[in-house]
Short mmCIF file of C-alpha atoms in Angstrom, two decimals:
data_model
loop_
_atom_site.label_atom_id
_atom_site.label_comp_id
_atom_site.label_asym_id
_atom_site.label_seq_id
_atom_site.Cartn_x
_atom_site.Cartn_y
_atom_site.Cartn_z
CA ASP A 27 0.00 0.00 0.00
CA ALA A 28 1.78 3.09 -1.27
CA GLY A 29 1.92 5.99 1.09
CA VAL A 30 2.13 9.64 0.08
CA THR A 31 4.84 10.23 -2.50
CA GLN A 32 6.39 13.59 -3.25
CA SER A 33 8.82 14.71 -5.92
CA PRO A 34 11.44 15.91 -6.11
CA THR A 35 12.98 15.25 -2.69
CA HIS A 36 15.38 18.16 -2.92
CA LEU A 37 15.45 21.25 -5.11
CA ILE A 38 17.63 24.33 -5.41
CA LYS A 39 16.21 27.41 -7.15
CA THR A 40 17.32 30.97 -7.68
CA ARG A 41 15.42 33.93 -6.28
CA GLY A 42 12.73 35.07 -8.73
CA GLN A 43 12.31 31.68 -10.36
CA GLN A 44 9.22 29.50 -10.33
CA VAL A 45 8.92 25.98 -8.93
CA THR A 46 6.44 23.10 -9.17
CA LEU A 47 6.24 20.40 -6.53
CA ARG A 48 4.26 17.20 -6.99
CA CYS A 49 2.34 14.88 -4.71
CA SER A 50 0.53 11.58 -5.09
CA PRO A 51 -1.80 10.81 -2.18
CA LYS A 52 -2.01 7.54 -0.31
CA SER A 53 -4.06 4.91 -2.10
CA GLY A 54 -7.73 5.39 -1.22
CA HIS A 55 -7.33 9.05 -0.24
CA ASP A 56 -8.92 11.83 -2.27
CA THR A 57 -7.89 15.02 -0.47
CA VAL A 58 -4.51 16.71 -0.55
CA SER A 59 -3.28 19.45 1.77
CA TRP A 60 0.01 21.30 1.48
CA TYR A 61 2.09 22.57 4.39
CA GLN A 62 5.27 24.63 4.58
CA GLN A 63 7.71 23.76 7.37
CA ALA A 64 10.59 26.16 8.00
CA LEU A 65 13.64 24.78 9.77
CA GLY A 66 12.93 24.21 13.46
CA GLN A 67 9.27 25.21 13.09
CA GLY A 68 5.96 23.40 12.92
CA PRO A 69 4.17 22.97 9.59
CA GLN A 70 2.08 25.91 8.35
CA PHE A 71 -1.08 25.24 6.31
CA ILE A 72 -0.94 26.51 2.72
CA PHE A 73 -4.13 25.11 1.17
CA GLN A 74 -6.26 22.03 0.66
CA TYR A 75 -7.59 20.47 -2.53
CA TYR A 76 -10.70 18.32 -2.73
CA GLU A 77 -12.68 17.41 -5.85
CA GLU A 78 -10.14 19.33 -7.91
CA GLU A 79 -10.93 22.60 -6.14
CA GLU A 80 -9.11 24.67 -3.55
CA ARG A 81 -11.33 24.32 -0.47
CA GLN A 82 -9.40 26.11 2.24
CA ARG A 83 -6.43 28.44 2.20
CA GLY A 84 -3.96 29.52 4.87
CA ASN A 85 -2.21 32.86 5.18
CA PHE A 86 -0.04 32.58 2.08
CA PRO A 87 0.24 35.06 -0.82
CA ASP A 88 -1.12 34.44 -4.30
CA ARG A 89 2.38 33.45 -5.42
CA PHE A 90 1.43 30.08 -3.99
CA SER A 91 -1.03 28.23 -6.19
CA GLY A 92 -2.00 24.64 -6.75
CA HIS A 93 -3.93 22.14 -8.72
CA GLN A 94 -5.52 18.75 -8.20
CA PHE A 95 -5.91 16.26 -11.01
CA PRO A 96 -8.73 13.72 -11.58
CA ASN A 97 -6.49 10.96 -10.16
CA TYR A 98 -6.27 13.02 -6.91
CA SER A 99 -2.60 13.87 -7.35
CA SER A 100 -1.66 17.49 -6.79
CA GLU A 101 0.87 20.16 -7.65
CA LEU A 102 2.07 23.14 -5.66
CA ASN A 103 3.41 26.06 -7.67
CA VAL A 104 5.37 28.95 -6.23
CA ASN A 105 6.15 31.98 -8.40
CA ALA A 106 8.71 34.73 -7.91
CA LEU A 107 10.63 32.76 -5.31
CA LEU A 108 11.97 34.58 -2.29
CA LEU A 109 14.78 33.50 0.01
CA GLY A 110 12.15 33.10 2.73
CA ASP A 111 10.42 30.40 0.70
CA SER A 112 13.24 28.02 1.58
CA ALA A 113 11.56 25.26 3.59
CA LEU A 114 10.36 21.69 3.65
CA TYR A 115 7.08 21.41 1.75
CA LEU A 116 4.88 18.63 3.04
CA CYS A 117 1.99 17.04 1.26
CA ALA A 118 -0.68 15.42 3.43
CA SER A 119 -3.49 13.23 2.20
CA SER A 120 -6.77 12.21 3.79
CA LEU A 121 -10.15 10.77 2.86
CA GLY A 122 -12.95 13.26 2.47
CA GLU A 123 -12.92 17.00 2.96
CA GLY A 124 -12.71 16.99 6.75
CA ILE A 125 -9.88 15.59 8.82
CA GLY A 126 -10.94 12.38 10.53
CA HIS A 127 -9.72 11.01 13.85
CA LYS A 128 -6.67 9.49 12.17
CA GLY A 129 -5.52 12.82 10.85
CA TYR A 130 -3.40 13.08 7.77
CA THR A 131 -0.88 10.80 6.14
CA PHE A 132 2.15 12.93 5.35
CA GLY A 133 4.74 12.53 2.63
CA SER A 134 8.43 12.93 3.38
CA GLY A 135 8.43 16.34 1.79
CA THR A 136 10.37 18.34 -0.76
CA ARG A 137 13.28 20.35 0.62
CA LEU A 138 13.35 23.63 -1.34
CA THR A 139 16.37 25.88 -1.08
CA VAL A 140 16.21 29.33 -2.67
CA VAL A 141 19.57 31.00 -3.28
CA GLY B 7 -7.11 32.77 15.55
CA GLN B 8 -5.10 30.09 17.26
CA ASN B 9 -1.99 30.00 19.44
CA ILE B 10 -0.27 26.73 20.28
CA ASP B 11 2.70 26.55 22.65
CA GLN B 12 5.03 23.68 23.43
CA PRO B 13 8.58 23.57 24.78
CA THR B 14 11.29 23.86 22.16
CA GLU B 15 13.60 21.16 23.47
CA MET B 16 13.65 18.43 26.10
CA THR B 17 16.24 15.89 27.14
CA ALA B 18 15.57 12.58 28.88
CA THR B 19 17.35 9.34 29.70
CA GLU B 20 16.80 5.98 28.06
CA GLY B 21 14.28 3.94 30.03
CA ALA B 22 12.78 6.98 31.73
CA ILE B 23 9.39 8.70 31.33
CA VAL B 24 8.96 12.11 29.70
CA GLN B 25 5.94 14.39 29.46
CA ILE B 26 5.64 16.92 26.64
CA ASN B 27 3.12 19.66 27.29
CA CYS B 28 1.04 21.63 24.82
CA THR B 29 -1.21 24.58 25.55
CA TYR B 30 -3.55 26.09 23.02
CA GLN B 31 -5.93 28.97 22.54
CA THR B 32 -8.48 28.51 19.81
CA SER B 33 -11.78 30.04 18.82
CA GLY B 34 -13.39 26.69 18.04
CA PHE B 35 -11.65 23.55 19.29
CA ASN B 36 -12.46 20.32 17.48
CA GLY B 37 -9.71 17.87 18.32
CA LEU B 38 -5.99 17.70 19.10
CA PHE B 39 -3.39 15.55 17.38
CA TRP B 40 0.15 14.52 18.27
CA TYR B 41 2.65 13.67 15.55
CA GLN B 42 6.21 12.35 15.70
CA GLN B 43 8.74 13.61 13.17
CA HIS B 44 12.25 12.25 12.82
CA ALA B 45 14.75 14.57 11.18
CA GLY B 46 14.23 14.70 7.43
CA GLU B 47 11.20 12.43 7.54
CA ALA B 48 7.43 12.72 7.34
CA PRO B 49 5.40 13.45 10.48
CA THR B 50 3.64 10.27 11.63
CA PHE B 51 0.36 10.15 13.54
CA LEU B 52 0.62 9.24 17.23
CA SER B 53 -2.68 10.13 18.88
CA TYR B 54 -5.96 12.03 18.71
CA ASN B 55 -7.98 13.52 21.57
CA VAL B 56 -11.34 15.23 21.25
CA LEU B 57 -12.83 14.49 24.69
CA ASP B 58 -11.24 15.14 28.07
CA GLY B 59 -9.13 12.37 29.51
CA LEU B 60 -6.31 10.01 28.78
CA GLU B 61 -5.82 7.94 25.64
CA GLU B 62 -3.28 5.15 26.01
CA LYS B 63 -1.54 3.41 23.15
CA GLY B 64 1.35 1.20 24.15
CA ARG B 65 4.27 3.26 25.48
CA PHE B 66 2.57 6.50 24.39
CA SER B 67 -0.35 8.22 26.12
CA SER B 68 -2.02 11.54 25.43
CA PHE B 69 -4.14 13.63 27.76
CA LEU B 70 -6.56 16.45 27.06
CA SER B 71 -8.27 19.08 29.21
CA ARG B 72 -10.50 21.26 27.04
CA SER B 73 -11.39 23.64 29.88
CA LYS B 74 -7.70 24.37 30.46
CA GLY B 75 -6.66 24.34 26.81
CA TYR B 76 -4.01 21.81 27.73
CA SER B 77 -2.69 18.51 26.47
CA TYR B 78 0.34 16.37 27.15
CA LEU B 79 2.05 13.46 25.47
CA LEU B 80 3.56 10.91 27.83
CA LEU B 81 6.30 8.62 26.62
CA LYS B 82 7.24 5.67 28.84
CA GLU B 83 10.26 3.35 28.78
CA LEU B 84 12.11 5.74 26.51
CA GLN B 85 14.19 4.27 23.73
CA MET B 86 16.94 5.91 21.70
CA LYS B 87 14.69 5.76 18.63
CA ASP B 88 12.23 8.09 20.40
CA SER B 89 14.65 10.96 19.73
CA ALA B 90 12.56 13.10 17.38
CA SER B 91 10.40 16.19 17.22
CA TYR B 92 6.88 15.93 18.63
CA LEU B 93 4.24 18.15 17.08
CA CYS B 94 1.01 19.20 18.75
CA ALA B 95 -1.75 20.23 16.33
CA VAL B 96 -5.28 21.51 16.82
CA ARG B 97 -8.27 21.21 14.51
CA ASP B 98 -10.42 24.31 14.45
CA LEU B 99 -14.20 23.96 14.22
CA GLU B 100 -14.47 27.31 12.47
CA ARG B 101 -12.39 25.92 9.65
CA ALA B 102 -14.85 23.09 9.15
CA GLY B 103 -12.16 20.58 10.05
CA ASN B 104 -10.20 21.25 6.90
CA MET B 105 -6.86 22.14 8.41
CA LEU B 106 -4.61 21.61 11.39
CA THR B 107 -2.71 24.35 13.19
CA PHE B 108 0.61 23.09 14.49
CA GLY B 109 2.77 24.21 17.36
CA GLY B 110 6.47 24.75 16.78
CA GLY B 111 7.34 21.22 17.87
CA THR B 112 9.32 19.84 20.79
CA ARG B 113 12.68 18.32 19.97
CA LEU B 114 13.27 15.39 22.31
CA MET B 115 16.77 14.02 22.79
CA VAL B 116 17.07 10.65 24.51
CA LYS B 117 20.47 9.98 26.06
CA PRO B 118 21.93 6.61 27.13
#
């Protein structure tokens, strides 16, 4: 039973560039949420996708956008990268729009470094 | 809004017991989660509390007091592999259960 898979695992980008991160949810899950985790911090909610729509959004600028495909996989796009965007980006999957008592299943993340 | 506080770091000895506290302030509480995260790895689910009281699961237990906005994670018979960060996260009713708000995490170091 495949868990949540994210690609790439590591990425280095230059300030001002654009980046796309990818996520495949755990088998049987249909909802994908994205979190940003700065070094030594807890994860911060970016947004959630369900039924190919953005359902909830955290306090992140419009430079952060996403998409969900019919197979439930998802992409996170960040435009005009800033040094402060350097972080671990976590994808979390779940079944249904709400978070059940088992919470999310997280992927191992994509480590983005902006130089 | 929400505010979740937990200690930044803790150190304990192998075989001992450690308690990691979490306090929260939220406009609409609807459940509290604890996750374990080893360095460079995905957070993994440990426990969920929505009613007051203690939930026990093997060496790990989690307690919740909604009136005090307080939870703790208790780890017994500590093992070296328990060295990790422990994340407290709250689900907010006003967000229709669609997101978790995490504390900054507690980095636990287990020493021989």
